[in-house]
């Protein structure tokens, strides 16, 4: 009597992998489409950008929108001011945040839990709720319409995140590594600099990139605290919206040029960034 051969079944692992790949493609398409449409609009003639029946692929290309964007307002000055503010915020945030995160992670002191809860609570306050107090405070300190005042303002919401994130990375480094280095003759500072600090590099890079993006893209405080002569790049983009409407094609060209520093920064640190995003996720 002939026996039937069981039908071959695809392993569950391959089905699961295929499902995750499809989900990844869906997420990529969802996140990437706005970027594609920005580039698409930036390279279209202005009349095609307001066409009620838009085309997925542009029928013609032009660089006129980029020239038009550069002629509106003080583009290079705005970009320079945004770069200065973003870099200073990142440098100060990482320097101060690393020391604070180290103190919270490695030292036991009275009020430690209160500090941790305070850091979380500060991040829950909506930024719009602090506009008037910040304006009055900077005005009293003589920092209104100054880049230094804008840096101090950005640190109020970037620094708590930096401290909390770096704390997770530091906690993930075993104390035994420091203790072994101290047994070998290193001081506490020397053990941190030679053992712990190199292990924190991916986390510091990931945190720095986040802080840079936050400072670079911030609009509300830059609009309220800086005059037209000292505007940043995000406020510069608002020049494309006038009483006659919005010039979409030049605005998208300006947005594309604004995205270049972020993309360049990410390409430079992408390997450290990928490692840093998961390095502090084990325990914290």
GROMACS .gro file of C-alpha atoms in nm:
model
  284
    1UNK     CA    1   0.000   0.000   0.000
    2UNK     CA    2   0.153   0.331  -0.107
    3UNK     CA    3   0.225   0.585   0.162
    4UNK     CA    4   0.156   0.953   0.103
    5UNK     CA    5   0.440   1.200   0.137
    6UNK     CA    6   0.361   1.487   0.377
    7UNK     CA    7   0.346   1.827   0.212
    8UNK     CA    8   0.646   2.049   0.270
    9UNK     CA    9   0.572   2.340   0.498
   10UNK     CA   10   0.760   2.663   0.508
   11UNK     CA   11   0.938   2.701   0.842
   12UNK     CA   12   0.772   2.941   1.081
   13UNK     CA   13   1.095   3.132   1.113
   14UNK     CA   14   1.094   3.228   0.744
   15UNK     CA   15   0.732   3.344   0.760
   16UNK     CA   16   0.808   3.555   1.064
   17UNK     CA   17   1.114   3.704   0.895
   18UNK     CA   18   0.914   3.785   0.582
   19UNK     CA   19   0.646   3.954   0.791
   20UNK     CA   20   0.901   4.169   0.974
   21UNK     CA   21   1.067   4.263   0.643
   22UNK     CA   22   0.733   4.373   0.500
   23UNK     CA   23   0.661   4.572   0.813
   24UNK     CA   24   1.003   4.736   0.788
   25UNK     CA   25   0.938   4.831   0.426
   26UNK     CA   26   0.601   4.979   0.524
   27UNK     CA   27   0.759   5.188   0.800
   28UNK     CA   28   1.036   5.301   0.564
   29UNK     CA   29   0.784   5.402   0.295
   30UNK     CA   30   0.571   5.589   0.548
   31UNK     CA   31   0.867   5.777   0.695
   32UNK     CA   32   1.047   5.832   0.366
   33UNK     CA   33   0.758   5.955   0.153
   34UNK     CA   34   0.746   6.308   0.306
   35UNK     CA   35   1.120   6.343   0.240
   36UNK     CA   36   1.073   6.229  -0.120
   37UNK     CA   37   0.782   6.471  -0.168
   38UNK     CA   38   0.991   6.756  -0.029
   39UNK     CA   39   1.265   6.685  -0.285
   40UNK     CA   40   1.006   6.632  -0.556
   41UNK     CA   41   0.845   6.970  -0.488
   42UNK     CA   42   1.182   7.146  -0.456
   43UNK     CA   43   1.282   7.036  -0.805
   44UNK     CA   44   0.949   7.118  -0.972
   45UNK     CA   45   0.866   7.445  -1.144
   46UNK     CA   46   0.660   7.666  -0.914
   47UNK     CA   47   0.345   7.624  -1.124
   48UNK     CA   48   0.364   7.244  -1.092
   49UNK     CA   49   0.400   7.267  -0.713
   50UNK     CA   50   0.048   7.413  -0.683
   51UNK     CA   51  -0.106   7.187  -0.948
   52UNK     CA   52  -0.438   7.051  -0.809
   53UNK     CA   53  -0.352   6.716  -0.977
   54UNK     CA   54   0.005   6.648  -0.858
   55UNK     CA   55   0.223   6.388  -1.026
   56UNK     CA   56   0.418   6.130  -0.829
   57UNK     CA   57   0.719   6.187  -1.053
   58UNK     CA   58   0.806   6.540  -1.169
   59UNK     CA   59   0.762   6.605  -1.541
   60UNK     CA   60   1.046   6.858  -1.547
   61UNK     CA   61   1.329   6.960  -1.319
   62UNK     CA   62   1.460   7.302  -1.226
   63UNK     CA   63   1.703   7.451  -0.974
   64UNK     CA   64   1.534   7.789  -0.983
   65UNK     CA   65   1.363   7.721  -0.651
   66UNK     CA   66   1.698   7.691  -0.475
   67UNK     CA   67   1.817   8.022  -0.622
   68UNK     CA   68   1.489   8.181  -0.518
   69UNK     CA   69   1.525   8.045  -0.165
   70UNK     CA   70   1.876   8.186  -0.130
   71UNK     CA   71   1.748   8.530  -0.233
   72UNK     CA   72   1.486   8.543   0.042
   73UNK     CA   73   1.609   8.682   0.372
   74UNK     CA   74   1.948   8.613   0.527
   75UNK     CA   75   1.988   8.244   0.450
   76UNK     CA   76   2.358   8.201   0.531
   77UNK     CA   77   2.334   8.415   0.843
   78UNK     CA   78   2.037   8.213   0.968
   79UNK     CA   79   2.215   7.885   0.897
   80UNK     CA   80   2.527   8.009   1.076
   81UNK     CA   81   2.332   8.116   1.384
   82UNK     CA   82   2.149   7.783   1.397
   83UNK     CA   83   2.479   7.596   1.370
   84UNK     CA   84   2.636   7.801   1.649
   85UNK     CA   85   2.339   7.752   1.882
   86UNK     CA   86   2.308   7.380   1.807
   87UNK     CA   87   2.678   7.303   1.851
   88UNK     CA   88   2.707   7.504   2.174
   89UNK     CA   89   2.395   7.339   2.316
   90UNK     CA   90   2.531   6.993   2.234
   91UNK     CA   91   2.877   7.063   2.382
   92UNK     CA   92   2.742   7.211   2.705
   93UNK     CA   93   2.465   6.954   2.730
   94UNK     CA   94   2.704   6.659   2.693
   95UNK     CA   95   2.963   6.805   2.932
   96UNK     CA   96   2.716   6.892   3.207
   97UNK     CA   97   2.485   6.598   3.139
   98UNK     CA   98   2.766   6.344   3.159
   99UNK     CA   99   2.879   6.473   3.499
  100UNK     CA  100   2.522   6.480   3.631
  101UNK     CA  101   2.445   6.133   3.494
  102UNK     CA  102   2.766   5.999   3.650
  103UNK     CA  103   2.675   6.144   3.989
  104UNK     CA  104   2.324   5.999   3.976
  105UNK     CA  105   2.443   5.658   3.856
  106UNK     CA  106   2.753   5.599   4.066
  107UNK     CA  107   2.706   5.792   4.390
  108UNK     CA  108   2.448   5.753   4.666
  109UNK     CA  109   2.342   6.085   4.816
  110UNK     CA  110   2.042   6.227   4.996
  111UNK     CA  111   1.769   6.334   4.756
  112UNK     CA  112   1.893   6.116   4.469
  113UNK     CA  113   1.547   5.980   4.389
  114UNK     CA  114   1.401   6.329   4.405
  115UNK     CA  115   1.653   6.445   4.144
  116UNK     CA  116   1.565   6.154   3.916
  117UNK     CA  117   1.191   6.222   3.949
  118UNK     CA  118   1.256   6.592   3.891
  119UNK     CA  119   1.439   6.517   3.566
  120UNK     CA  120   1.142   6.314   3.443
  121UNK     CA  121   0.893   6.576   3.558
  122UNK     CA  122   1.071   6.857   3.374
  123UNK     CA  123   1.042   6.667   3.046
  124UNK     CA  124   0.665   6.638   3.093
  125UNK     CA  125   0.611   7.016   3.099
  126UNK     CA  126   0.488   7.144   2.758
  127UNK     CA  127   0.734   7.388   2.604
  128UNK     CA  128   0.457   7.629   2.514
  129UNK     CA  129   0.371   7.665   2.884
  130UNK     CA  130   0.713   7.815   2.958
  131UNK     CA  131   0.726   8.082   2.688
  132UNK     CA  132   0.614   8.376   2.904
  133UNK     CA  133   0.829   8.286   3.210
  134UNK     CA  134   1.132   8.231   2.989
  135UNK     CA  135   1.075   8.558   2.806
  136UNK     CA  136   1.047   8.754   3.132
  137UNK     CA  137   1.351   8.584   3.281
  138UNK     CA  138   1.573   8.644   2.977
  139UNK     CA  139   1.454   9.003   2.955
  140UNK     CA  140   1.553   9.062   3.321
  141UNK     CA  141   1.893   8.901   3.260
  142UNK     CA  142   1.957   9.107   2.947
  143UNK     CA  143   1.964   8.793   2.729
  144UNK     CA  144   1.662   8.866   2.511
  145UNK     CA  145   1.742   8.861   2.137
  146UNK     CA  146   2.085   8.707   2.205
  147UNK     CA  147   2.220   8.369   2.097
  148UNK     CA  148   2.342   8.304   2.451
  149UNK     CA  149   1.986   8.345   2.579
  150UNK     CA  150   1.860   8.102   2.315
  151UNK     CA  151   2.129   7.851   2.418
  152UNK     CA  152   2.022   7.875   2.783
  153UNK     CA  153   1.660   7.824   2.680
  154UNK     CA  154   1.735   7.515   2.471
  155UNK     CA  155   1.937   7.364   2.754
  156UNK     CA  156   1.629   7.369   2.977
  157UNK     CA  157   1.465   7.090   2.775
  158UNK     CA  158   1.765   6.921   2.611
  159UNK     CA  159   1.976   6.884   2.926
  160UNK     CA  160   1.720   6.674   3.123
  161UNK     CA  161   1.692   6.429   2.833
  162UNK     CA  162   2.071   6.415   2.803
  163UNK     CA  163   2.112   6.338   3.174
  164UNK     CA  164   1.845   6.070   3.170
  165UNK     CA  165   1.979   5.902   2.855
  166UNK     CA  166   2.344   5.905   2.962
  167UNK     CA  167   2.242   5.768   3.301
  168UNK     CA  168   2.106   5.461   3.123
  169UNK     CA  169   2.435   5.411   2.940
  170UNK     CA  170   2.646   5.453   3.255
  171UNK     CA  171   2.432   5.212   3.458
  172UNK     CA  172   2.481   4.957   3.181
  173UNK     CA  173   2.858   4.960   3.240
  174UNK     CA  174   2.944   4.722   3.528
  175UNK     CA  175   3.101   4.884   3.833
  176UNK     CA  176   3.342   4.591   3.851
  177UNK     CA  177   3.534   4.733   3.554
  178UNK     CA  178   3.606   5.053   3.745
  179UNK     CA  179   3.692   4.862   4.060
  180UNK     CA  180   3.935   4.639   3.870
  181UNK     CA  181   4.108   4.944   3.722
  182UNK     CA  182   4.132   5.104   4.067
  183UNK     CA  183   4.286   4.784   4.205
  184UNK     CA  184   4.548   4.809   3.930
  185UNK     CA  185   4.643   5.156   4.053
  186UNK     CA  186   4.407   5.395   3.875
  187UNK     CA  187   4.230   5.671   4.063
  188UNK     CA  188   3.852   5.695   4.040
  189UNK     CA  189   3.888   5.965   3.774
  190UNK     CA  190   4.150   5.763   3.588
  191UNK     CA  191   3.935   5.451   3.596
  192UNK     CA  192   3.640   5.644   3.455
  193UNK     CA  193   3.842   5.808   3.178
  194UNK     CA  194   4.026   5.490   3.074
  195UNK     CA  195   3.756   5.228   3.120
  196UNK     CA  196   3.406   5.376   3.134
  197UNK     CA  197   3.439   5.679   2.908
  198UNK     CA  198   3.541   5.480   2.593
  199UNK     CA  199   3.243   5.249   2.646
  200UNK     CA  200   3.011   5.550   2.660
  201UNK     CA  201   3.117   5.683   2.319
  202UNK     CA  202   2.824   5.528   2.123
  203UNK     CA  203   2.574   5.657   2.378
  204UNK     CA  204   2.725   6.005   2.378
  205UNK     CA  205   2.711   6.016   1.999
  206UNK     CA  206   2.345   5.910   1.991
  207UNK     CA  207   2.255   6.164   2.259
  208UNK     CA  208   2.451   6.439   2.084
  209UNK     CA  209   2.275   6.377   1.754
  210UNK     CA  210   1.936   6.394   1.925
  211UNK     CA  211   2.028   6.716   2.101
  212UNK     CA  212   2.157   6.868   1.778
  213UNK     CA  213   1.838   6.780   1.592
  214UNK     CA  214   1.622   6.923   1.870
  215UNK     CA  215   1.814   7.252   1.877
  216UNK     CA  216   1.835   7.273   1.498
  217UNK     CA  217   1.463   7.215   1.438
  218UNK     CA  218   1.324   7.423   1.726
  219UNK     CA  219   1.096   7.699   1.601
  220UNK     CA  220   0.871   7.838   1.875
  221UNK     CA  221   1.133   7.983   2.110
  222UNK     CA  222   1.348   8.103   1.822
  223UNK     CA  223   1.048   8.294   1.687
  224UNK     CA  224   0.952   8.448   2.022
  225UNK     CA  225   1.296   8.528   2.162
  226UNK     CA  226   1.488   8.646   1.854
  227UNK     CA  227   1.432   8.948   1.632
  228UNK     CA  228   1.421   8.940   1.255
  229UNK     CA  229   1.788   9.040   1.237
  230UNK     CA  230   1.892   8.744   1.455
  231UNK     CA  231   1.655   8.479   1.325
  232UNK     CA  232   1.754   8.114   1.301
  233UNK     CA  233   1.708   7.880   1.006
  234UNK     CA  234   1.365   7.754   1.113
  235UNK     CA  235   1.232   8.108   1.146
  236UNK     CA  236   1.389   8.193   0.811
  237UNK     CA  237   1.160   7.933   0.653
  238UNK     CA  238   0.855   8.132   0.763
  239UNK     CA  239   0.956   8.407   0.518
  240UNK     CA  240   0.802   8.196   0.242
  241UNK     CA  241   0.455   8.247   0.388
  242UNK     CA  242   0.329   8.594   0.306
  243UNK     CA  243  -0.007   8.770   0.296
  244UNK     CA  244  -0.041   8.649  -0.062
  245UNK     CA  245   0.003   8.282   0.030
  246UNK     CA  246   0.279   8.027   0.062
  247UNK     CA  247   0.550   7.973  -0.200
  248UNK     CA  248   0.567   7.597  -0.170
  249UNK     CA  249   0.843   7.520  -0.420
  250UNK     CA  250   1.103   7.763  -0.277
  251UNK     CA  251   1.002   7.662   0.075
  252UNK     CA  252   1.069   7.297  -0.002
  253UNK     CA  253   1.401   7.397  -0.157
  254UNK     CA  254   1.489   7.581   0.163
  255UNK     CA  255   1.380   7.282   0.371
  256UNK     CA  256   1.603   7.059   0.161
  257UNK     CA  257   1.904   7.282   0.219
  258UNK     CA  258   1.824   7.294   0.591
  259UNK     CA  259   1.823   6.914   0.605
  260UNK     CA  260   2.174   6.887   0.460
  261UNK     CA  261   2.363   6.946   0.792
  262UNK     CA  262   2.149   6.686   0.971
  263UNK     CA  263   2.199   6.428   0.696
  264UNK     CA  264   2.574   6.498   0.683
  265UNK     CA  265   2.602   6.462   1.061
  266UNK     CA  266   2.410   6.136   1.058
  267UNK     CA  267   2.625   5.991   0.779
  268UNK     CA  268   2.940   6.073   0.976
  269UNK     CA  269   2.825   5.904   1.296
  270UNK     CA  270   2.580   5.641   1.172
  271UNK     CA  271   2.780   5.344   1.306
  272UNK     CA  272   2.818   5.494   1.652
  273UNK     CA  273   2.455   5.606   1.634
  274UNK     CA  274   2.328   5.251   1.568
  275UNK     CA  275   2.533   5.111   1.855
  276UNK     CA  276   2.431   5.391   2.091
  277UNK     CA  277   2.057   5.349   2.033
  278UNK     CA  278   2.070   4.999   2.183
  279UNK     CA  279   2.362   5.024   2.424
  280UNK     CA  280   2.157   5.167   2.710
  281UNK     CA  281   1.850   4.951   2.662
  282UNK     CA  282   1.955   4.654   2.876
  283UNK     CA  283   1.899   4.803   3.220
  284UNK     CA  284   1.864   5.150   3.366
   0.00000   0.00000   0.00000
